[in-house]
mmCIF file of C-alpha atoms in Angstrom:
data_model
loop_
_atom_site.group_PDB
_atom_site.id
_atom_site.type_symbol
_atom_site.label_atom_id
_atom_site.label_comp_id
_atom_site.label_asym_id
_atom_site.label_seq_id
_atom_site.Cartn_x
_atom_site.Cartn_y
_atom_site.Cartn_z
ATOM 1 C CA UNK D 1041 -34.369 -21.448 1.647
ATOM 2 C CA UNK D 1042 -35.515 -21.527 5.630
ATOM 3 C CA UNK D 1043 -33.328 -22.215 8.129
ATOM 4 C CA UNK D 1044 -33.968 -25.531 9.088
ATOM 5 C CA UNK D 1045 -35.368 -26.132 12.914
ATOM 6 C CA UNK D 1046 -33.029 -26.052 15.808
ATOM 7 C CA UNK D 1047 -32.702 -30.415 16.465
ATOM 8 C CA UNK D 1048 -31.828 -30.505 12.661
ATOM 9 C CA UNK D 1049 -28.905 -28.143 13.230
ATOM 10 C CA UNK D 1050 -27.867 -29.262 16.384
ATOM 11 C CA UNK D 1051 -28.284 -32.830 15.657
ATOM 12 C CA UNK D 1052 -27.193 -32.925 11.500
ATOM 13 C CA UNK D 1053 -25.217 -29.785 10.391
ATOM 14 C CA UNK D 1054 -23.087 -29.821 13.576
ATOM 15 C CA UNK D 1055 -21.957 -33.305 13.591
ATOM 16 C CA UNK D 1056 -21.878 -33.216 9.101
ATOM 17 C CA UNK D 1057 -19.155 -30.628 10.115
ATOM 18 C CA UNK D 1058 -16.902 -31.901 12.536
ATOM 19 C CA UNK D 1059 -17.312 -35.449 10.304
ATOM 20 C CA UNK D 1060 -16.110 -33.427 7.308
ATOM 21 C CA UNK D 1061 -13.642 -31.436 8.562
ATOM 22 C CA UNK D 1062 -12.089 -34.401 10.239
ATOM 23 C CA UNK D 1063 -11.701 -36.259 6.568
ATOM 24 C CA UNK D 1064 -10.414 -32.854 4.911
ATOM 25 C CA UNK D 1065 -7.669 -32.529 7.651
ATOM 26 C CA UNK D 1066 -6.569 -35.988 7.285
ATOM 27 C CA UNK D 1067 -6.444 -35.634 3.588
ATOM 28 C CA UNK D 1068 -5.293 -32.241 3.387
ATOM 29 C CA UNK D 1069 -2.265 -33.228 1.452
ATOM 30 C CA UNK D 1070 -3.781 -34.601 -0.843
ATOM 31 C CA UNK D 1071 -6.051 -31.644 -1.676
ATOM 32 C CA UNK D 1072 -3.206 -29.020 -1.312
ATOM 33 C CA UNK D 1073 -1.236 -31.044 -3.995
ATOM 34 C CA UNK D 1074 -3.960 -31.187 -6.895
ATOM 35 C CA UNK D 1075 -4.624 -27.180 -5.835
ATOM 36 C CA UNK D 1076 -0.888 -27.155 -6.448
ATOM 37 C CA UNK D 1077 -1.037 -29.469 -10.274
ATOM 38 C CA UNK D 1078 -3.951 -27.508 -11.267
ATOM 39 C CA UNK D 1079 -2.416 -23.786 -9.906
ATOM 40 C CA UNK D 1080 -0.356 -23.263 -13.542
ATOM 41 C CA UNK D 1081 -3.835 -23.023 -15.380
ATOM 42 C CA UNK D 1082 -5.061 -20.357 -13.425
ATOM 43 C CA UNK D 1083 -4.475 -16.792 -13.783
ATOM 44 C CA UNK D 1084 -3.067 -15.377 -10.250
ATOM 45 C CA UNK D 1085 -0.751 -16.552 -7.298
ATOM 46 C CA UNK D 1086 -1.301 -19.592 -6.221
ATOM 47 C CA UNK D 1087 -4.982 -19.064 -6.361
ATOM 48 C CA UNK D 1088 -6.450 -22.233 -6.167
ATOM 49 C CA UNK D 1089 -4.365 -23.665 -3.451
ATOM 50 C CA UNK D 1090 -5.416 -20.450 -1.435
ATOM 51 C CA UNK D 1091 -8.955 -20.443 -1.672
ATOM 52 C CA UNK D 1092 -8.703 -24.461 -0.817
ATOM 53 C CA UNK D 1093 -6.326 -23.513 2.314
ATOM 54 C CA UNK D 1094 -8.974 -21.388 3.528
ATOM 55 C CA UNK D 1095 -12.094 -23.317 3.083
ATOM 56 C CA UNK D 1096 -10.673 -26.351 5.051
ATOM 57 C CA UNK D 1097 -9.232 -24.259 7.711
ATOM 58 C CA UNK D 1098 -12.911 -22.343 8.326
ATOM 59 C CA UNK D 1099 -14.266 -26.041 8.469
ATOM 60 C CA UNK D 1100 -11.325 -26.796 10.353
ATOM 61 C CA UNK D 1101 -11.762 -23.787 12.872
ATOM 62 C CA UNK D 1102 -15.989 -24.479 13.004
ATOM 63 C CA UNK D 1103 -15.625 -27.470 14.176
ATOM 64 C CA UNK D 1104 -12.750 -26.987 17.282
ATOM 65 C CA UNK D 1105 -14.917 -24.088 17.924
ATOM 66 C CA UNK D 1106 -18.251 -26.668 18.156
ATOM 67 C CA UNK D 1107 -15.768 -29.387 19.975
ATOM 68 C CA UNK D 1108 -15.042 -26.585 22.626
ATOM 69 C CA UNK D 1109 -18.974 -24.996 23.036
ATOM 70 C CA UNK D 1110 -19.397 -28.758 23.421
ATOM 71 C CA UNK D 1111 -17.004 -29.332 26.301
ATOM 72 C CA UNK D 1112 -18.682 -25.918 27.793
ATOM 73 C CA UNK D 1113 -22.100 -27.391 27.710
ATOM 74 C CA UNK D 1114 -20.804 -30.524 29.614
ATOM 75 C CA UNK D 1115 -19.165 -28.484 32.253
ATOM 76 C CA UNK D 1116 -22.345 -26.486 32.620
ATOM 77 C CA UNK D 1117 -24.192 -29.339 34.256
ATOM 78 C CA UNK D 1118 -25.506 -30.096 30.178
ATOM 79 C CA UNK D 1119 -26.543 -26.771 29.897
ATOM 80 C CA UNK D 1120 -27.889 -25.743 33.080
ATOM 81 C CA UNK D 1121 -25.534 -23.297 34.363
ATOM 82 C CA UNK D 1122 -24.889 -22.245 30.218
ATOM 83 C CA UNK D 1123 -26.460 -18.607 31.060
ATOM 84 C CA UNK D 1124 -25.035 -17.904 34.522
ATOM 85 C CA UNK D 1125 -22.340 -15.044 34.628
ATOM 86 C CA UNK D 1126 -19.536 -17.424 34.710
ATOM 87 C CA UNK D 1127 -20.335 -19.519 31.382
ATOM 88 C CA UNK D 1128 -21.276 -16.389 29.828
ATOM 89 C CA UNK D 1129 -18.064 -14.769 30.413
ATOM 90 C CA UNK D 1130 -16.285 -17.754 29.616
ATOM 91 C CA UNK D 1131 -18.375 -17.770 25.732
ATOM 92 C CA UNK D 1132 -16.860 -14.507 25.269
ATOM 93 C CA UNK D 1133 -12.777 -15.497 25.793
ATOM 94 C CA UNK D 1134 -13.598 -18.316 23.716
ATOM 95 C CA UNK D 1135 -14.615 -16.017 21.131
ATOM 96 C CA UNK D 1136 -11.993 -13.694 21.438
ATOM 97 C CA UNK D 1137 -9.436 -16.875 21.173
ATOM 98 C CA UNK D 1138 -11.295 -18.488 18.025
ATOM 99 C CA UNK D 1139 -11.220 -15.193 16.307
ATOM 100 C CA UNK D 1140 -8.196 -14.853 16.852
ATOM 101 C CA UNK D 1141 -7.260 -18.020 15.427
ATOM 102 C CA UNK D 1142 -9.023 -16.757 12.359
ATOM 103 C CA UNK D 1143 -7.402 -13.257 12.040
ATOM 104 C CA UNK D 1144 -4.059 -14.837 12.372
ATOM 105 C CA UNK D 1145 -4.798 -17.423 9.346
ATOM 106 C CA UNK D 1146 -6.035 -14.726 7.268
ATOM 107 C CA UNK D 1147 -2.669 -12.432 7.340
ATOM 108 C CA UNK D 1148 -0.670 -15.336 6.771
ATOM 109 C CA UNK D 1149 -2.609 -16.687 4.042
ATOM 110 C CA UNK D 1150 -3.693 -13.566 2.374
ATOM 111 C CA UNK D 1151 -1.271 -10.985 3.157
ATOM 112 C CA UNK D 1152 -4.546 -9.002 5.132
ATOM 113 C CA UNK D 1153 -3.468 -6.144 6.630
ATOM 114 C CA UNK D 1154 -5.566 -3.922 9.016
ATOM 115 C CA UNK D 1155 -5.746 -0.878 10.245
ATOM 116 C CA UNK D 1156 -7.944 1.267 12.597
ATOM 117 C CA UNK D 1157 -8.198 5.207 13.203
ATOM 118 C CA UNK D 1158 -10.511 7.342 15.048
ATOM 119 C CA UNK D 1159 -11.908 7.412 17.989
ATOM 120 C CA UNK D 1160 -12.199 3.552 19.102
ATOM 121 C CA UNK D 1161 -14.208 2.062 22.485
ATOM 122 C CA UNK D 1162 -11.109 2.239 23.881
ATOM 123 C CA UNK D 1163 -9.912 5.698 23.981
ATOM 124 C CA UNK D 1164 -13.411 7.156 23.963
ATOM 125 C CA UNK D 1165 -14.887 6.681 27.374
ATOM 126 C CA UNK D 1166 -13.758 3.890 28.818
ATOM 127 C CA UNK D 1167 -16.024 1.782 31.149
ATOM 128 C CA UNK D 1168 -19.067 3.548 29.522
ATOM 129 C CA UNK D 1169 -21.492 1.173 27.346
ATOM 130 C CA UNK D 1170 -21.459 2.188 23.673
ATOM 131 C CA UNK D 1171 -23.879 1.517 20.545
ATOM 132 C CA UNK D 1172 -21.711 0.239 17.446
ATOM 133 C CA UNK D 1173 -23.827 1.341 14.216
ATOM 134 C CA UNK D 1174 -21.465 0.155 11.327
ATOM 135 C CA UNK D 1175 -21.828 -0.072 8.019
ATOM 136 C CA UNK D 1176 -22.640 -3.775 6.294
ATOM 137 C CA UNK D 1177 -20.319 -5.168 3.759
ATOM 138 C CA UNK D 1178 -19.730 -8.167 4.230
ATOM 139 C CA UNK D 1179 -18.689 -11.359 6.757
ATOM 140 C CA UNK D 1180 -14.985 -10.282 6.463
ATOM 141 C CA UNK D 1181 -15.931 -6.828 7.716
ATOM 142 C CA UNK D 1182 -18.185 -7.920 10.459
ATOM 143 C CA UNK D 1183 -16.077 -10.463 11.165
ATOM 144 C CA UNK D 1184 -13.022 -7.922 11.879
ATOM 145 C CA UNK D 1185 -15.671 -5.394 13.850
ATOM 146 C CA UNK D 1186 -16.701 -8.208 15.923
ATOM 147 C CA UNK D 1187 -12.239 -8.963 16.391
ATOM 148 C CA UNK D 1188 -12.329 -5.914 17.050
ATOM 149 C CA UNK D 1189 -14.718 -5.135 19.922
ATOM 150 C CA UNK D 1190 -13.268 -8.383 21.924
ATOM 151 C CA UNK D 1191 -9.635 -8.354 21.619
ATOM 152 C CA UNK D 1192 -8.737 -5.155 20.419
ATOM 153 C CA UNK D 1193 -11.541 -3.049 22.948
ATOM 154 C CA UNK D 1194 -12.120 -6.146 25.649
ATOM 155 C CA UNK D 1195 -15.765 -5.669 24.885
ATOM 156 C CA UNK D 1196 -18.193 -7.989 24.998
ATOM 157 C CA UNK D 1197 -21.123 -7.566 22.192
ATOM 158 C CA UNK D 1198 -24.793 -7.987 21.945
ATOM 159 C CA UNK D 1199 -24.998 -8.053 18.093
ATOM 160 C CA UNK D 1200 -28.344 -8.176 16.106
ATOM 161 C CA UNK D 1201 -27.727 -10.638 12.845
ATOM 162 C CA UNK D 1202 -29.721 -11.836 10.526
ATOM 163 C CA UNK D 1203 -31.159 -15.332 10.915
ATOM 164 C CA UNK D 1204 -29.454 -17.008 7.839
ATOM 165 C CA UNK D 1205 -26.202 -16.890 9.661
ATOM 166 C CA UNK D 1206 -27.402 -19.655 11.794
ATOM 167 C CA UNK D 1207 -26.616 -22.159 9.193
ATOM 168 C CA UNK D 1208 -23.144 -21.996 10.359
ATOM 169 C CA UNK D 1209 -23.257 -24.531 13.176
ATOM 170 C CA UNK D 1210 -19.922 -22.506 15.277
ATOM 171 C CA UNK D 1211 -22.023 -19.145 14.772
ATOM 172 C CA UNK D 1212 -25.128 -20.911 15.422
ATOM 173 C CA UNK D 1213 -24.186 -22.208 18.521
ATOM 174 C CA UNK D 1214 -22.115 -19.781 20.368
ATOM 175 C CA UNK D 1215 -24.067 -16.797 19.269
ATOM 176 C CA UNK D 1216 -27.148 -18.425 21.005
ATOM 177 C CA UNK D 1217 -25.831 -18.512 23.574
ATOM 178 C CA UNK D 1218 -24.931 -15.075 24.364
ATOM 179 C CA UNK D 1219 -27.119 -12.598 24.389
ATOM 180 C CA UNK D 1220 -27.644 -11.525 20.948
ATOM 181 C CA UNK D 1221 -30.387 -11.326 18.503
ATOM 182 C CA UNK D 1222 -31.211 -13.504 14.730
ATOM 183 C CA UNK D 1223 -33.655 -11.557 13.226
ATOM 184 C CA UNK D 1224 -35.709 -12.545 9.585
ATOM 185 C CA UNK D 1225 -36.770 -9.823 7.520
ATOM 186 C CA UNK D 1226 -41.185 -10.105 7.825
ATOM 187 C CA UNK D 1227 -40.756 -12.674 10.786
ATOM 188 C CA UNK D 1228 -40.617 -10.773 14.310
ATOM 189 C CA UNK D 1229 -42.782 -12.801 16.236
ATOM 190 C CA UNK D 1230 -44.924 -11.602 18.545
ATOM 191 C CA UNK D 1231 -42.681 -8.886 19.099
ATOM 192 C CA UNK D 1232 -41.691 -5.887 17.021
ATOM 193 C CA UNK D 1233 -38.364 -5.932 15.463
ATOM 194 C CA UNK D 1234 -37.916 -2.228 17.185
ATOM 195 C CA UNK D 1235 -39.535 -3.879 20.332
ATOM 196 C CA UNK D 1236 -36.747 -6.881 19.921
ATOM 197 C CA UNK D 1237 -34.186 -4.640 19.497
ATOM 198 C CA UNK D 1238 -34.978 -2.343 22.732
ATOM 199 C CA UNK D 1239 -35.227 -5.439 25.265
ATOM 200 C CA UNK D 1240 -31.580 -6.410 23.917
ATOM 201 C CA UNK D 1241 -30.148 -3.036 24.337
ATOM 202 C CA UNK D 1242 -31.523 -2.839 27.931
ATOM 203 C CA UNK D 1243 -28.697 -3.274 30.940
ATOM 204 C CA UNK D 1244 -25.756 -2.743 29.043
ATOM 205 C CA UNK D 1245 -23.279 -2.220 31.408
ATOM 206 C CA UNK D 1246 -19.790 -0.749 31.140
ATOM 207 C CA UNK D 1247 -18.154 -3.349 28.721
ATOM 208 C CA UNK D 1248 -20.872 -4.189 27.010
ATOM 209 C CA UNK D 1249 -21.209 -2.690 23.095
ATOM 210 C CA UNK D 1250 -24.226 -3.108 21.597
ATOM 211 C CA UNK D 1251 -23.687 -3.737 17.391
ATOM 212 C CA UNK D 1252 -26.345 -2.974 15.123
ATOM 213 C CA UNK D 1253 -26.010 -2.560 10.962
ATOM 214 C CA UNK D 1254 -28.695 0.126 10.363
ATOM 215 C CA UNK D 1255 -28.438 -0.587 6.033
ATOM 216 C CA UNK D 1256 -29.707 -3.928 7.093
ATOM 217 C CA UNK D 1257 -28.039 -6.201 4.808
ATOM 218 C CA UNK D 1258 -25.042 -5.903 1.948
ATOM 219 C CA UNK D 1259 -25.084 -2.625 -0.380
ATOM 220 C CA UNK D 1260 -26.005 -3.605 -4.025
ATOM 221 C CA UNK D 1261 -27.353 -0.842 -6.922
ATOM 222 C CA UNK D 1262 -30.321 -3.435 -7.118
ATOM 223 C CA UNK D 1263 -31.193 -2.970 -3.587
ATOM 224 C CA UNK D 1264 -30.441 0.604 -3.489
ATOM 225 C CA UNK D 1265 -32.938 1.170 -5.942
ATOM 226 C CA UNK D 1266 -35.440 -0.657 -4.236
ATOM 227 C CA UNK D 1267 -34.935 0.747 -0.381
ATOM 228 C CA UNK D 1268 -35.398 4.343 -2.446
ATOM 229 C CA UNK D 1269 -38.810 2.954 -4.088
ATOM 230 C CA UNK D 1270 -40.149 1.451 -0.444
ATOM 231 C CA UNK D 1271 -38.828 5.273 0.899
ATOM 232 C CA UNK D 1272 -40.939 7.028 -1.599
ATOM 233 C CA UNK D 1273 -43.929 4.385 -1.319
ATOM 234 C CA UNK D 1274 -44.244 5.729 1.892
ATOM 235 C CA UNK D 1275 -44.238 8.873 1.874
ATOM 236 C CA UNK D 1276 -40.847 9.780 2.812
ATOM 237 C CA UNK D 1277 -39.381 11.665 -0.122
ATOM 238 C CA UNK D 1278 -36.527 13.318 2.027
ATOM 239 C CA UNK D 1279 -34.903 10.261 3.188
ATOM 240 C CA UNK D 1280 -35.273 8.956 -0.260
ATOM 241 C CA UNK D 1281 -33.764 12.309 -1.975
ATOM 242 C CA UNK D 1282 -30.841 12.037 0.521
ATOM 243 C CA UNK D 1283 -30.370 8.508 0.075
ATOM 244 C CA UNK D 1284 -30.061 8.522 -3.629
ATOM 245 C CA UNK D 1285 -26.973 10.913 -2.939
ATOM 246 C CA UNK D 1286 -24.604 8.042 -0.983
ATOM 247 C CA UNK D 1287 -22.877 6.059 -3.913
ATOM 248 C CA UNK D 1288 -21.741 2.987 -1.257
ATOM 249 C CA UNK D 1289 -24.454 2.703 0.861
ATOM 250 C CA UNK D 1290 -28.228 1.427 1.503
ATOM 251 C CA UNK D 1291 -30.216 3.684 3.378
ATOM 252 C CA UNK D 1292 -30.076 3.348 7.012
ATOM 253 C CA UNK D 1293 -33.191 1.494 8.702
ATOM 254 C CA UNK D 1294 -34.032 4.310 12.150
ATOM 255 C CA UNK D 1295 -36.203 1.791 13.801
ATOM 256 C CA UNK D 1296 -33.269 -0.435 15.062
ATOM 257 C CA UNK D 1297 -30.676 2.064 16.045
ATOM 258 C CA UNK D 1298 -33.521 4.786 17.590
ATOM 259 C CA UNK D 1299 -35.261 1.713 19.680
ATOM 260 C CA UNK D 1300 -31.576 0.908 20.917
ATOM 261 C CA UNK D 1301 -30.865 4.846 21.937
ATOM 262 C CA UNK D 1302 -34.084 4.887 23.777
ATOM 263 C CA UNK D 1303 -33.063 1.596 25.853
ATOM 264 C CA UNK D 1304 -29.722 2.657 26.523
ATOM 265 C CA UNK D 1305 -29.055 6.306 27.153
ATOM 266 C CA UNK D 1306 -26.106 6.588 28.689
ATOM 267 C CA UNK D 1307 -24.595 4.602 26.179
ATOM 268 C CA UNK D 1308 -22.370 6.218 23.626
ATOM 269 C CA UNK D 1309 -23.049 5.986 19.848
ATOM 270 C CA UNK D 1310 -19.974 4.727 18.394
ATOM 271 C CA UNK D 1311 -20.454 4.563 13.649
ATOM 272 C CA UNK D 1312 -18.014 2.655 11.848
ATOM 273 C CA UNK D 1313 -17.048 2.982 8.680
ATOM 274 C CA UNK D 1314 -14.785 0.357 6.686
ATOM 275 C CA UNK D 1315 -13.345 -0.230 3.438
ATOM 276 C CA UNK D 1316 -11.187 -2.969 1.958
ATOM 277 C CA UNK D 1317 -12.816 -6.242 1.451
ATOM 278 C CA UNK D 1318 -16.134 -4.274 0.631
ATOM 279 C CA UNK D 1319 -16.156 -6.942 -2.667
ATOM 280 C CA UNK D 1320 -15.525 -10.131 -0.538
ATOM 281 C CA UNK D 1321 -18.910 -10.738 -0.675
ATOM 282 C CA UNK D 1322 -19.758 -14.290 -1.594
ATOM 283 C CA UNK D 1323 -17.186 -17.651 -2.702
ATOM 284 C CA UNK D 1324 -17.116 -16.021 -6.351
ATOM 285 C CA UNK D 1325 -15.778 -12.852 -4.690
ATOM 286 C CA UNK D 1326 -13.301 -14.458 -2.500
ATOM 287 C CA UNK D 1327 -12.337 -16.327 -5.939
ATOM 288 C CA UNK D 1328 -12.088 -13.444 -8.104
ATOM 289 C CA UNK D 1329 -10.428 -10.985 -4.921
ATOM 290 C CA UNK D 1330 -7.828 -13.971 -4.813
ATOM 291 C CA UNK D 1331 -4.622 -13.290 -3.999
ATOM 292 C CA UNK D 1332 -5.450 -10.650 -1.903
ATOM 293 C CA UNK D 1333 -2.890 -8.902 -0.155
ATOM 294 C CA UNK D 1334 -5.312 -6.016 0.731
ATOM 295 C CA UNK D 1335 -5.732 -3.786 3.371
ATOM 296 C CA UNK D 1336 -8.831 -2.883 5.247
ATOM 297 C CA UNK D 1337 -9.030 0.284 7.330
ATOM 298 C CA UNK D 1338 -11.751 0.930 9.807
ATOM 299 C CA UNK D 1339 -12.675 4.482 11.119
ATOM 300 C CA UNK D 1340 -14.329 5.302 14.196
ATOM 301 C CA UNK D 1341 -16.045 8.151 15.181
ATOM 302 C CA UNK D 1342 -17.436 8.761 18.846
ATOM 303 C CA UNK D 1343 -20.917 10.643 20.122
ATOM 304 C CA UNK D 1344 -20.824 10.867 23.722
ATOM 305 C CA UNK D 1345 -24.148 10.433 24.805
ATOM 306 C CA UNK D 1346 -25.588 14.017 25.525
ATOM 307 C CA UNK D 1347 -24.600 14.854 22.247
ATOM 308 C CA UNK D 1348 -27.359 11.944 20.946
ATOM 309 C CA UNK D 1349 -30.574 14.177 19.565
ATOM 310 C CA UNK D 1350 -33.323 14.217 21.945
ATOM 311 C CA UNK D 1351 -36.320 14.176 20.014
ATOM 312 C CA UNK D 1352 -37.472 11.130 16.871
ATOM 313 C CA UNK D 1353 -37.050 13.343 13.735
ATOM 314 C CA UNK D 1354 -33.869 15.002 15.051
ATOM 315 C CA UNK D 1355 -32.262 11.418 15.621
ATOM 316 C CA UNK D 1356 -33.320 10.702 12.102
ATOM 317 C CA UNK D 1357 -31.596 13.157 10.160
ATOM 318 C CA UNK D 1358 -28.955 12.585 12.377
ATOM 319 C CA UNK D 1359 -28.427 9.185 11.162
ATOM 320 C CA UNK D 1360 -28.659 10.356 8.233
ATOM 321 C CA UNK D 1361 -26.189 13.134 8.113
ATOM 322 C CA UNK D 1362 -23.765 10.463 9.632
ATOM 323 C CA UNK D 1363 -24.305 7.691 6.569
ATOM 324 C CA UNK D 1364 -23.505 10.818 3.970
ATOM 325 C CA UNK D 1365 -20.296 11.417 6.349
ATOM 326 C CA UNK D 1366 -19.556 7.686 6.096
ATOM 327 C CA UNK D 1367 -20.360 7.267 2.268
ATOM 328 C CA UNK D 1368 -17.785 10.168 1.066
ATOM 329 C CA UNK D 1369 -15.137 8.671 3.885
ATOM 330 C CA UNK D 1370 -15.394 5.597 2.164
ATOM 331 C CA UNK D 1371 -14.969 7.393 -1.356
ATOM 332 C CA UNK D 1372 -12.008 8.732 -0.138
ATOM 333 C CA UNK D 1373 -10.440 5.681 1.184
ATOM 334 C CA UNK D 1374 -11.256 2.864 -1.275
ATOM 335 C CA UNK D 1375 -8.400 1.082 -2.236
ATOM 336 C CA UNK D 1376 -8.073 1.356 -6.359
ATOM 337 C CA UNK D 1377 -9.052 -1.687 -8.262
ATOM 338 C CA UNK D 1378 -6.162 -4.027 -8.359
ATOM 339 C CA UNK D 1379 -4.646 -5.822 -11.655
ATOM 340 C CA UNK D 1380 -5.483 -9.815 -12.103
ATOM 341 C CA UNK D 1381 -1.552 -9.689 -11.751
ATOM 342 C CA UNK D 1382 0.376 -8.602 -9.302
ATOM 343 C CA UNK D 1383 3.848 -9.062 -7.806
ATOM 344 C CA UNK D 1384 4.242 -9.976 -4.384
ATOM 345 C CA UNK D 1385 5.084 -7.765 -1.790
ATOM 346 C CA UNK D 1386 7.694 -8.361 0.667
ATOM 347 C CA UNK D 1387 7.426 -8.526 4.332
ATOM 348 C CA UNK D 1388 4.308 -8.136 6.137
ATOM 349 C CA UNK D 1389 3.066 -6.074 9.255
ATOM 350 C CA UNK D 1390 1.477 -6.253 12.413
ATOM 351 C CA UNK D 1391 -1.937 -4.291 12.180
ATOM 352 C CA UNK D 1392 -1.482 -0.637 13.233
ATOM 353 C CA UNK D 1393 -3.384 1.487 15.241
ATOM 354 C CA UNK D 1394 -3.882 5.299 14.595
#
């Protein structure tokens, strides 16, 4: 389905939101006690009352979050200051604060715990600009990278997403706003997608990261199989041989990354690798998943930036070499696949930091 034109969103989806959220949170007891009658039937803990917790807090959370990008466009002059330093600054604490609004419902709720080794944007260089390349797998995961980068690192992102994410209104507008880039797979304008990527990538300065997902979209065996047949339909039967060796991973798209590299180098590369919620896909997986009590761990790994490959070829394989290093990390650390049942665990900790 197309994402429908920016009046419809702004003027239908945004206000459908806030309207519906506003009758779920004055009804919530209601819904939390026929989660609670109809709990008993259901294999798990409290499963159903869960997974209706967290679907009115998101709506919940969208629309403060569109209440307060609201308030900022009104204090802008109605948008005409929206862009200058000041507002643009002021986007990025409100992100920070509304994720971590999220993060905090999401340990209480589902017993999340998270944890983070290697070498982060804050202990690698600081006050130099850094490319994120991480892995995709998921909102929950990109959701905690993009936590991550402004709270954790006080960075502030230019991410490239793909359009569909648009059709949350919060996302939507906030991301917009900032400089970042929606991008539809065949539909790149008059512009490249590498070209895209390279004018987004240009001026970072010192806390700026730059987050790119070089697989391109979720890892599935369907579209493994077919990112191998487009390798091979053009030619490139290396890239295709070495991709059909990663058993949790797409193939990494070069263009993106390489046209980012060229834009910025004196930015570090900074890869990311995370497992935990790597089957949190989609409403049946947060259904299924449910109770949780998981733990996701991120790893970081830092290239300083003369240690980026000079020439096209070289960067390839380099990429590559790193998605084989991130495929067997994450066979090492995926968490084992958890009974339907299981009894709760007491207590429950802040995230740590290796």
């Amino acid at each position: 389905m197309g994402l429908p034109p920016v009046w419809v969103r702004r003027l239908l989806l945004g206000p459908l939101v806030i309207l519906l959220a506003a009758t779920l949170l004055t009804t919530l007891p209601v819904w939390l006690l026929l989660a609670l009658a109809v709990s008993p039937l259901v294999p798990g803990r409290l499963r159903v009352p869960r997974l209706v917790f967290l679907m009115i807090v998101y709506l919940v959370w969208d629309a403060f979050a569109l209440v307060s990008l609201a308030v900022l466009w009104v204090a802008s002059g109605f948008g005409w200051k929206i862009r200058s330093p000041w507002f643009q600054r002021a986007h990025y604490v409100l992100t920070g604060f509304f994720l971590r609004i999220l993060f905090w419902f999401a340990k209480w709720s589902l017993h999340l715990e998270i944890e983070v080794v290697g070498t982060d944007p804050d202990t690698a260089q600081p006050g130099r600009p850094e490319i994120v390349a991480s892995r995709h797998a998921g909102p929950g995961d990109s959701f905690t990278l993009i936590h991550g980068l402004v709270n954790w690192f006080d960075r502030e992102p230019r991410i490239v997403l793909k359009a569909a994410l648009q059709w949350d209104p919060a996302v939507d507008v906030l991301l917009n706003r900032l400089p970042n880039r929606f991008i539809s797979p065949g539909r790149t304008g008059s512009a490249s997608l590498e070209e895209q990527i390279g004018d987004l990538a240009t001026g970072l300065d010192e806390n700026d990261a730059f987050v790119i997902f070089p697989e391109g979209g979720n890892f599935t065996p369907r579209r493994k199989v077919n990112a191998i047949a487009r390798l091979r339909a053009r030619g490139l039967h290396d890239m295709a041989g070495r991709a059909e060796q990663m058993r949790n991973l797409l193939p990494p798209k070069p263009g993106g990354l390489l046209a980012a590299i060229e834009a910025a180098p004196d930015a570090g590369v900074i890869f990311v690798a995370h497992t935990g919620l790597d089957r949190m896909l989609t409403v049946s997986d947060v259904w299924r998943e449910l109770p949780m009590d998981k733990k996701l761990v991120m790893r970081f790994w830092s290239v300083p930036p003369e240690e980026v490959p000079a020439g096209e070829q070289e960067r390839i394989d380099w990429l590559y070499d790193w998605w084989a290093r991130i495929d067997a990390w994450i066979d090492e650390h995926r968490p084992a696949p958890r009974p339907l049942w299981t009894p709760r665990r007491s207590g429950d900790q802040a995230p740590p930091r290796a």
